[in-house]
Short mmCIF file of C-alpha atoms and ligand atoms in Angstrom, two decimals:
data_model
loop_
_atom_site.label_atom_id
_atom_site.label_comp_id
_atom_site.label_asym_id
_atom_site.label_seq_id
_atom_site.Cartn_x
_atom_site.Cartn_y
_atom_site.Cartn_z
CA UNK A 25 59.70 -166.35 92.56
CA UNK A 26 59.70 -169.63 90.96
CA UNK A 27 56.64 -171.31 89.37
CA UNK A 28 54.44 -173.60 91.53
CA UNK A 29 55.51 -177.00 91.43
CA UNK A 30 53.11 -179.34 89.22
CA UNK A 31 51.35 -181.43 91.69
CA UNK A 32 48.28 -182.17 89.43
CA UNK A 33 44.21 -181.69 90.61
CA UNK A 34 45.62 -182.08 94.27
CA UNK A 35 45.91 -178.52 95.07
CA UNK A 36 42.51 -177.59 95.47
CA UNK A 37 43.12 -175.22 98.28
CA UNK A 38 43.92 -171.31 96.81
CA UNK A 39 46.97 -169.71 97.91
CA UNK A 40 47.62 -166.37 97.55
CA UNK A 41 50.53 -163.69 96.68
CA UNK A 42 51.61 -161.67 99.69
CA UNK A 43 54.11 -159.15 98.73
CA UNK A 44 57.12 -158.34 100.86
CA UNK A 45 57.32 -155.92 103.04
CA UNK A 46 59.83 -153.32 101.69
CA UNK A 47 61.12 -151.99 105.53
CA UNK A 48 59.35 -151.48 108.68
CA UNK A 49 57.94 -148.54 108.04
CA UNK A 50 55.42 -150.33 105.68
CA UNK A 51 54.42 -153.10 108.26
CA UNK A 52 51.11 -152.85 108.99
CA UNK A 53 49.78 -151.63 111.91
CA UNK A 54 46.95 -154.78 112.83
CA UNK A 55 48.05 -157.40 115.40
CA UNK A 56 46.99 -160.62 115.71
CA UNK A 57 49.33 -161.62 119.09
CA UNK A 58 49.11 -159.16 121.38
CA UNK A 59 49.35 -158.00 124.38
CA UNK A 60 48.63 -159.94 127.89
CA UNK A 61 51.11 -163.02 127.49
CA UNK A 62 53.07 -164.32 130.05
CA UNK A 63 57.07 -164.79 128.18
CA UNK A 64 59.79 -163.32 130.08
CA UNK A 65 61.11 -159.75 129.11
CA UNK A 66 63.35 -159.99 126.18
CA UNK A 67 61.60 -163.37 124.92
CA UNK A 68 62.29 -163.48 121.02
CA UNK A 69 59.83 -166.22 120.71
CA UNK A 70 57.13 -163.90 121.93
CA UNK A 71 58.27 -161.67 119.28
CA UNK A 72 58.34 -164.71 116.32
CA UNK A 73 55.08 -165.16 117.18
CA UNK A 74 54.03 -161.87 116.81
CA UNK A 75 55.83 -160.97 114.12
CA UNK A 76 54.73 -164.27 112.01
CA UNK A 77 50.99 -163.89 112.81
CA UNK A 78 51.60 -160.08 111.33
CA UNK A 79 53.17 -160.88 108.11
CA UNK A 80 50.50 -163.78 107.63
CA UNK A 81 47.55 -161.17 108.14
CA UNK A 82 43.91 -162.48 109.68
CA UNK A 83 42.79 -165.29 107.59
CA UNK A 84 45.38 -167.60 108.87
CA UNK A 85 45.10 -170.30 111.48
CA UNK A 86 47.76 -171.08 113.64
CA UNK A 87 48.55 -174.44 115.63
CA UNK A 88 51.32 -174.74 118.58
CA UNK A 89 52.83 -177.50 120.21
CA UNK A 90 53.43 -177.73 123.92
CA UNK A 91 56.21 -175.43 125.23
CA UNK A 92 56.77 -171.59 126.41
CA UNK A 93 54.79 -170.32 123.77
CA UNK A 94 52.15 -172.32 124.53
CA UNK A 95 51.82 -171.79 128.20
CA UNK A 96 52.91 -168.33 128.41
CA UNK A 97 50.51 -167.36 125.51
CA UNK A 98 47.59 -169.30 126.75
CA UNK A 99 46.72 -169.01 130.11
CA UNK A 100 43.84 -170.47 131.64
CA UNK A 101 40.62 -168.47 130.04
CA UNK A 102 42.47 -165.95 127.94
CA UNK A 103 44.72 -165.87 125.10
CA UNK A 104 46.77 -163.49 122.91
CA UNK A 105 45.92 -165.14 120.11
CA UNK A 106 43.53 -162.81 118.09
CA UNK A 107 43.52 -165.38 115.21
CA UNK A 108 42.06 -168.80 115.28
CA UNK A 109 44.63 -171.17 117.52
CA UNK A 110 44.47 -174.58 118.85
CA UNK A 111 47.26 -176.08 120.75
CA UNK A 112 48.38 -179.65 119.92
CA UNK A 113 50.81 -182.54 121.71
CA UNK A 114 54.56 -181.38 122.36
CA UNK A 115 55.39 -184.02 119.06
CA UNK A 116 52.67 -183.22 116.72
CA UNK A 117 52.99 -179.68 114.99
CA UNK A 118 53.25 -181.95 111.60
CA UNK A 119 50.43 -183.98 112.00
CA UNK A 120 48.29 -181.18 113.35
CA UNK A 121 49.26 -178.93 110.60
CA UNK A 122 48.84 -181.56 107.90
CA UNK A 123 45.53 -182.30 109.62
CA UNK A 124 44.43 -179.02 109.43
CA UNK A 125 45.23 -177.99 105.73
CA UNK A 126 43.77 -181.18 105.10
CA UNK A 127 40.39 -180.28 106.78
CA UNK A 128 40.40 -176.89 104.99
CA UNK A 129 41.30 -178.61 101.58
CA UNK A 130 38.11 -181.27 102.09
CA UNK A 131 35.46 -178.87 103.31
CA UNK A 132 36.24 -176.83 100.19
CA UNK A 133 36.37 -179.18 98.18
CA UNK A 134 32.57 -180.50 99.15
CA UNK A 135 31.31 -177.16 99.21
CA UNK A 136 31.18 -176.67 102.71
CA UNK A 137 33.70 -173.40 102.93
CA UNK A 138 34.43 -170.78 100.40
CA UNK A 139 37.56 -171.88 98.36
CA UNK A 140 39.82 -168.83 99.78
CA UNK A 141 43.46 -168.87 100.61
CA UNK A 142 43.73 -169.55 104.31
CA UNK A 143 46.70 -169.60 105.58
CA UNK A 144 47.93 -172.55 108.46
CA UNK A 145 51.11 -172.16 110.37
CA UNK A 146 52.17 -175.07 112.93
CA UNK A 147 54.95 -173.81 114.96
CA UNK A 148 56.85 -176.01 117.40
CA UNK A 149 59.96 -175.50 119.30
CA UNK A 150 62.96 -176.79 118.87
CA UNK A 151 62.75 -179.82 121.58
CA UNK A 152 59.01 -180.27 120.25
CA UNK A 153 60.59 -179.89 116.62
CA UNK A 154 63.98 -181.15 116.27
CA UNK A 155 63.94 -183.77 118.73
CA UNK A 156 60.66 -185.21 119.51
CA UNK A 157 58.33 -184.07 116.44
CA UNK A 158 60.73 -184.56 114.03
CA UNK A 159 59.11 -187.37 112.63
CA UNK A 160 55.71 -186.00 111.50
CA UNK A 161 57.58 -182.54 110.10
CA UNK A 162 59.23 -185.36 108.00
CA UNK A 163 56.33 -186.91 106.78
CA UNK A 164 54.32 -183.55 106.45
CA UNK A 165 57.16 -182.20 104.24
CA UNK A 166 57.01 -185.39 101.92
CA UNK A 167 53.05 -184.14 101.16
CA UNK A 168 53.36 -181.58 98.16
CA UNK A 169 49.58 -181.42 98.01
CA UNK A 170 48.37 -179.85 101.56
CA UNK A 171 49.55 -175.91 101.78
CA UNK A 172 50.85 -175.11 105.13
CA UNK A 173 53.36 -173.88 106.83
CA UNK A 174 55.55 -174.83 110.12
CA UNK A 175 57.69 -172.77 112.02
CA UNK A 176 60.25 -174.18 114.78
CA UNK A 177 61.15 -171.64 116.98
CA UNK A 178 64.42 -172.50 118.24
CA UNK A 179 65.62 -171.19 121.80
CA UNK A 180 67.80 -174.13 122.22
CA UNK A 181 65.96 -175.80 124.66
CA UNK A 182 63.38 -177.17 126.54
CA UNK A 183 62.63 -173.56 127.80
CA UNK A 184 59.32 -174.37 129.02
CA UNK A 185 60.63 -177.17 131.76
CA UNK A 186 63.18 -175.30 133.20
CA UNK A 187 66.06 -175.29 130.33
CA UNK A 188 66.50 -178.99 129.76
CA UNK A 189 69.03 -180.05 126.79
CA UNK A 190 67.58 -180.24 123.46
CA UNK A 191 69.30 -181.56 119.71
CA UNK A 192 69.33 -177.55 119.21
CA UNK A 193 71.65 -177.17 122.39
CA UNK A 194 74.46 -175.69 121.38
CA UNK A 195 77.66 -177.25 122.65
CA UNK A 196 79.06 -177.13 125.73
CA UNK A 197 76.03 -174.85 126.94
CA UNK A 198 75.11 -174.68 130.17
CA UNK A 199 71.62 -176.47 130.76
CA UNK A 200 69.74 -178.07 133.64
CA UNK A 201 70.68 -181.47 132.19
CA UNK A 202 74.30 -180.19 131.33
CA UNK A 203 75.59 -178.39 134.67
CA UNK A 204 79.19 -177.58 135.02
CA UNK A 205 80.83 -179.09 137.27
CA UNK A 206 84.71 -178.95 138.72
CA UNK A 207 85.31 -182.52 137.78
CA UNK A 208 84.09 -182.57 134.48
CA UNK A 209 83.53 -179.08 132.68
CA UNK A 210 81.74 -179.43 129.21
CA UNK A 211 78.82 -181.90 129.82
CA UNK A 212 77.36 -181.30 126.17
CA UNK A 213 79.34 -182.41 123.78
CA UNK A 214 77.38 -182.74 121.14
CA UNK A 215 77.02 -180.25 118.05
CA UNK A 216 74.08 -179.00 117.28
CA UNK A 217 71.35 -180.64 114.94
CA UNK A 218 71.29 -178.94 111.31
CA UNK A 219 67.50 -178.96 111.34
CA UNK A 220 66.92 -176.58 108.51
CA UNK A 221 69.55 -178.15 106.47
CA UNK A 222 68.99 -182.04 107.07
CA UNK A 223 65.16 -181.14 106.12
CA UNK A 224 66.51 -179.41 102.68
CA UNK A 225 68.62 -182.24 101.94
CA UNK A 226 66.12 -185.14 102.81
CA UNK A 227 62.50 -183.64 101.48
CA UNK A 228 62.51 -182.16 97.92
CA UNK A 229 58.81 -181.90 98.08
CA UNK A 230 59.02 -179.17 100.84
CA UNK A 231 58.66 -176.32 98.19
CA UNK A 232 60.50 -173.60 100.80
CA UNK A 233 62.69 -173.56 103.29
CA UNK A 234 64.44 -170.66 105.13
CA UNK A 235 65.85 -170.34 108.48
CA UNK A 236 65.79 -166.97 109.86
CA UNK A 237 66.31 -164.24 113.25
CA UNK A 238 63.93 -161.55 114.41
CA UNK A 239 66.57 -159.54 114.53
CA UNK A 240 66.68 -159.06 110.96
CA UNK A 241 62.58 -158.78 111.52
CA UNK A 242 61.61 -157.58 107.99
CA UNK A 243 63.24 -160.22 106.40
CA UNK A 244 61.95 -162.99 108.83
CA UNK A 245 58.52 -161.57 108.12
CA UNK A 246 59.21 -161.87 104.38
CA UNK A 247 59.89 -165.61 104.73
CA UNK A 248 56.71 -166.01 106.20
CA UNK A 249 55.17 -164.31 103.36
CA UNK A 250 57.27 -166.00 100.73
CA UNK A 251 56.23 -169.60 102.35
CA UNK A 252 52.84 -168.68 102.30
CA UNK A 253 52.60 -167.54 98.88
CA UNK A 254 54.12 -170.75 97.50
CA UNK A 255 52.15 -172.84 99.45
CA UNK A 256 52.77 -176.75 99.65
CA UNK A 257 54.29 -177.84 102.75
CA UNK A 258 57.07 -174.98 103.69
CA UNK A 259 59.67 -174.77 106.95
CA UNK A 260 61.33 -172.14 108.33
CA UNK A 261 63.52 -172.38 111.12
CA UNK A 262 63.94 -169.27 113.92
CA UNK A 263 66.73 -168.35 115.69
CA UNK A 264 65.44 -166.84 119.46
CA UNK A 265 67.57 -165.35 122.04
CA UNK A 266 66.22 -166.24 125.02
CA UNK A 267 66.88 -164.24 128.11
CA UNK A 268 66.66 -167.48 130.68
CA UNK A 269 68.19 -170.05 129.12
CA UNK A 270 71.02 -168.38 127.75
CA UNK A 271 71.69 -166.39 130.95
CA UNK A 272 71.54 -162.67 129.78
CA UNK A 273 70.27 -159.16 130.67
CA UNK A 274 67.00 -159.41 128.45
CA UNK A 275 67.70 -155.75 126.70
CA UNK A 276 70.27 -158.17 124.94
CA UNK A 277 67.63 -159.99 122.72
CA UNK A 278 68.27 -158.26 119.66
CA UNK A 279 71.79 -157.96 120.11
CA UNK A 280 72.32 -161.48 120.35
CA UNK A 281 70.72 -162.65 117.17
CA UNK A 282 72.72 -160.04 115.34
CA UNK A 283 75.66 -161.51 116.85
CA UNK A 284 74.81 -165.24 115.67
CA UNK A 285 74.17 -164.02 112.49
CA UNK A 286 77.79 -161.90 112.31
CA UNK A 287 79.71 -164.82 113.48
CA UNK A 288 78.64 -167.65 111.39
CA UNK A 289 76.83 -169.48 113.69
CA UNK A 290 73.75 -169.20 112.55
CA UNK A 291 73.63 -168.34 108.82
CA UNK A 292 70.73 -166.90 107.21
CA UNK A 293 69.37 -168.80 104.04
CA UNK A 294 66.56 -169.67 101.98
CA UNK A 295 65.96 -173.10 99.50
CA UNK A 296 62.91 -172.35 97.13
CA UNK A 297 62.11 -174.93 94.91
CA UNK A 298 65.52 -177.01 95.34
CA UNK A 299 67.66 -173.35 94.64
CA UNK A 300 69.60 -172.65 97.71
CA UNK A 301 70.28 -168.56 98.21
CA UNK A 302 72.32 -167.13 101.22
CA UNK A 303 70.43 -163.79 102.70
CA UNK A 304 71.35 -160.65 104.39
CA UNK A 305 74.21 -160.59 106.46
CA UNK A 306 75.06 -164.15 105.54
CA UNK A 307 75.06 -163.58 102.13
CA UNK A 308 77.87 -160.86 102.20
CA UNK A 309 79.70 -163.05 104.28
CA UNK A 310 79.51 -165.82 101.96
CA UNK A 311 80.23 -163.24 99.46
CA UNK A 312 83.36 -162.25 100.99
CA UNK A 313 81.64 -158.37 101.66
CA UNK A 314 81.63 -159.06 105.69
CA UNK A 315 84.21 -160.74 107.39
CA UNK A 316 82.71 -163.00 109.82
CA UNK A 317 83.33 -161.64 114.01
CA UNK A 318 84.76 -164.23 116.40
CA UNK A 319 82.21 -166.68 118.06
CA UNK A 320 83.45 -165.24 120.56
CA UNK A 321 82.01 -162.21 120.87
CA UNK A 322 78.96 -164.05 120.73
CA UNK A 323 79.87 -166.43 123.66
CA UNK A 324 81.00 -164.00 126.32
CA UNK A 325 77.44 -162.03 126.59
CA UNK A 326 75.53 -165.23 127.53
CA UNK A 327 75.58 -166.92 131.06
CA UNK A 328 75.37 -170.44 129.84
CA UNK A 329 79.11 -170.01 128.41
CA UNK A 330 80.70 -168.57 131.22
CA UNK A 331 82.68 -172.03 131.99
CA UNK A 332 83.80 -171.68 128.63
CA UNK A 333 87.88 -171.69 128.99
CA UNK A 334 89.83 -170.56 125.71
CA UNK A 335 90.49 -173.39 124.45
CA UNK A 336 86.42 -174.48 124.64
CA UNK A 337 85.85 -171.89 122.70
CA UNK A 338 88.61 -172.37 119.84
CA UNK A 339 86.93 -175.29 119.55
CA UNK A 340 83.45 -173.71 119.16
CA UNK A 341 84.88 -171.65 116.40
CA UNK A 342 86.86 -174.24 114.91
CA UNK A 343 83.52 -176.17 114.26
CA UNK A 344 81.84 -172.62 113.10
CA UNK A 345 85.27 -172.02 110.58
CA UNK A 346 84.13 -176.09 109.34
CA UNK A 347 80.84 -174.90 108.18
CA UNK A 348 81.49 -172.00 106.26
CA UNK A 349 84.98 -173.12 104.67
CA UNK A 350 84.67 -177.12 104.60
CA UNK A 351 80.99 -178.10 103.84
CA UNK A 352 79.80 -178.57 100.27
CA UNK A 353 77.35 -175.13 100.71
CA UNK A 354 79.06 -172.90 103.49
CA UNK A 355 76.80 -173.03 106.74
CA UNK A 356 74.19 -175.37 104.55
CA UNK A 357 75.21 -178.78 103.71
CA UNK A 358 77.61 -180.81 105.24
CA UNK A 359 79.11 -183.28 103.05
CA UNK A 360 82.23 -183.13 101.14
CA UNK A 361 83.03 -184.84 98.26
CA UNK A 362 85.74 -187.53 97.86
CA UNK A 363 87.73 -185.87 95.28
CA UNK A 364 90.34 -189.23 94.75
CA UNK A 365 87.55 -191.15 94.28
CA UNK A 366 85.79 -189.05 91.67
CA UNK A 367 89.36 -189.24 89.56
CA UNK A 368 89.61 -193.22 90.38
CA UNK A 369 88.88 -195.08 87.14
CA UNK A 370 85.57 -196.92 86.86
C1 TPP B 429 54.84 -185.88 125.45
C2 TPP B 429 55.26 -184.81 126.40
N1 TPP B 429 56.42 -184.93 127.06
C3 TPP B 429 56.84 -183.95 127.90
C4 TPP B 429 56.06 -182.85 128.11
C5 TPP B 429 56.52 -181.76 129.07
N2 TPP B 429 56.90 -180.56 128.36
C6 TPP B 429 56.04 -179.53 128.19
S1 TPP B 429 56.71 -178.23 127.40
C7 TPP B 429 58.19 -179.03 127.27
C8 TPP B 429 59.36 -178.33 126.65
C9 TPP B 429 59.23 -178.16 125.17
O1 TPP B 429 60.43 -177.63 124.64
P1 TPP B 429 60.40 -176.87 123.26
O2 TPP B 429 59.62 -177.61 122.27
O3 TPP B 429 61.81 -176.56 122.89
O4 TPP B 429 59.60 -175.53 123.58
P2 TPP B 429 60.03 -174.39 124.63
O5 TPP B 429 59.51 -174.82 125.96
O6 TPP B 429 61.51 -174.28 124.60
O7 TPP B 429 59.35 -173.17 124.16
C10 TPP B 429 58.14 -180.31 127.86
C11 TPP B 429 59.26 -181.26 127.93
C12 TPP B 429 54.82 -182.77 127.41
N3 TPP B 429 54.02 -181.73 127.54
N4 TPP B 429 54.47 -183.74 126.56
S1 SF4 B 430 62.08 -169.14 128.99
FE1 SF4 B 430 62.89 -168.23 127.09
S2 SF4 B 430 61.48 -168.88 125.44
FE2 SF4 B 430 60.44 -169.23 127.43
S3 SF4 B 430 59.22 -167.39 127.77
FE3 SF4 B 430 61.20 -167.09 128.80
S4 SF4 B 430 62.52 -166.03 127.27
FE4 SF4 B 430 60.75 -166.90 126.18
MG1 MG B 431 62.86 -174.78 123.07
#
């Protein structure tokens, strides 16, 4: 791991080293989401939840913002929260998370708490994330001084309503707000948002950022340990297979994210302390050990492609092909560099 960033006297509040977990087998066996919820069968949020509370351990507060993991987790009286957790407004996960670290930082500070390393995780999802509380993750990542984590749990979108379109929609999807129809076929045209990436690019003060799928679940975990270890303000971005938005038989959960993962679309990565690594299955692809499958053996298993003629989804992987061979860092950054330009003269 790299050494901490110098931020000076600021960072009062301890952090502390969590190993990773070396497989499943060495997980341990506490829970601190359990069970009693309300997500549909085969929800892979549910499982980020549970999965991120677990590789945190108990001293960890966690904050949500309005969405399915909110009201499914949260019903009136009773929770499945063992952990402290407050929910916060659909846009706020940054401010609520900055707010909170914040708190914890001050009352230690004055003597009011023991200085200890407690851990605070925001999550949001990704229409309470990348669209509308995109803002205050922005400013929250520009604060190297507060340690905290936030996690966007991505099901590509706004579940909770009834599967409106979100910035994370992929395109062409199938959506409440994007219906197919016989006059006009594709009603999303739109790409979707590089969350993870645009935040690497735009906030060097966020001291990690990884995006990640509980289908690789160790590794996911280990993010969540990593983040929290470094401490500052950290990101990491989830991947989640949801059974009713993307219109599949819910034993497909795990499938699915394997299947993003294989074909490109959603590459696994990490960015510690401005150094960018590819991970897993993404890194042998990168590495030229794992030929990437066709999107479209992604595509065909979910219900919200089904319009999908061949020549939508040449497109689809004509856009995946751009990532990986055209961008600056395959499936990371998309710019490219004007090569004329560098050999103009001055
Ligand atoms: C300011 C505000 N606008 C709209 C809503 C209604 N609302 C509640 S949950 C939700 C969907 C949130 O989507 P996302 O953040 O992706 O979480 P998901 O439901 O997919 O888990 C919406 C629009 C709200 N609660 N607050
Ligand atoms: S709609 Fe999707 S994200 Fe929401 S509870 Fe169901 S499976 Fe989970
Ligand atoms: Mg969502």
């Amino acid at each position: 791991m790299a050494p901490p960033m110098n931020t000076g006297l600021l960072r009062i509040q301890p952090t502390q080293q969590l190993d990773a977990f070396k497989s499943v087998k060495k997980l341990p066996l506490e829970e601190y989401f359990t069970s009693g919820h309300r997500t549909c069968q085969g929800c892979e949020s549910a499982l980020v939840m549970k999965m991120m509370v677990k590789a945190a351990g108990p001293r960890t507060i966690v904050l949500g913002s309005t969405g399915c993991m909110y009201v499914a987790n949260t019903t009136y009286y009773s929770t499945s929260w063992v952990v402290p957790w407050m929910h916060t407004q659909l846009g706020s996960s940054g401010s609520a998370g900055l707010g909170a670290a914040a708190a914890l930082k001050a009352l230690m500070r004055k003597g009011k708490m023991k200085k200890e390393p407690i851990n605070v995780i925001a999550f949001c999802g990704d229409g309470g994330g990348a669209d509308m509380g995109l803002s205050a993750i922005s400013a929250t990542l520009t604060h190297p001084d507060y340690n905290l984590l936030i996690l966007m749990y991505d099901n590509e979108s706004y579940a909770n309503t009834d599967i409106q379109l979100s910035g994370s929609t992929p395109y062409g999807a199938n959506t409440t707000f994007s219906p197919p129809g016989s006059v006009r076929r594709i009603m999303h045209h739109r790409w979707k948002k590089n969350m993870a990436g645009m935040l690497a690019a735009g906030h060097p003060t966020c001291r990690y950022i990884a995006t990640v799928c509980m289908s690789y679940g160790v590794q996911a975990m280990n993010a969540v340990r990593k983040a929290l270890s470094i401490g500052g303000p950290t990101f990491i971005h989830s991947l989640d297979p949801c059974p009713k938005g993307w219109d599949y038989d819910p034993i497909g959960s795990h499938e699915l994210g394997a299947l993003a993962v294989k074909s490109g679309v959603w590459p696994l990565y990490e960015v510690e302390e401005g150094v960018v690594r590819m991970l897993g299955k993404s890194k042998d692809i990168a590495q030229g050990r794992m030929k990437r499958i066709p999107v479209r053996d992604y595509l065909r298993k979910q219900g919200r492609f089904a319009h999908f003629t061949d020549e939508d989804t040449e497109y689809f992987q004509s856009k995946v092909d751009e990532m990986w061979d055209r961008w600056l860092i395959p499936g990371i950054i998309p710019f490219k560099k004007d090569v004329e330009e560098d050999k103009a003269p001055a």
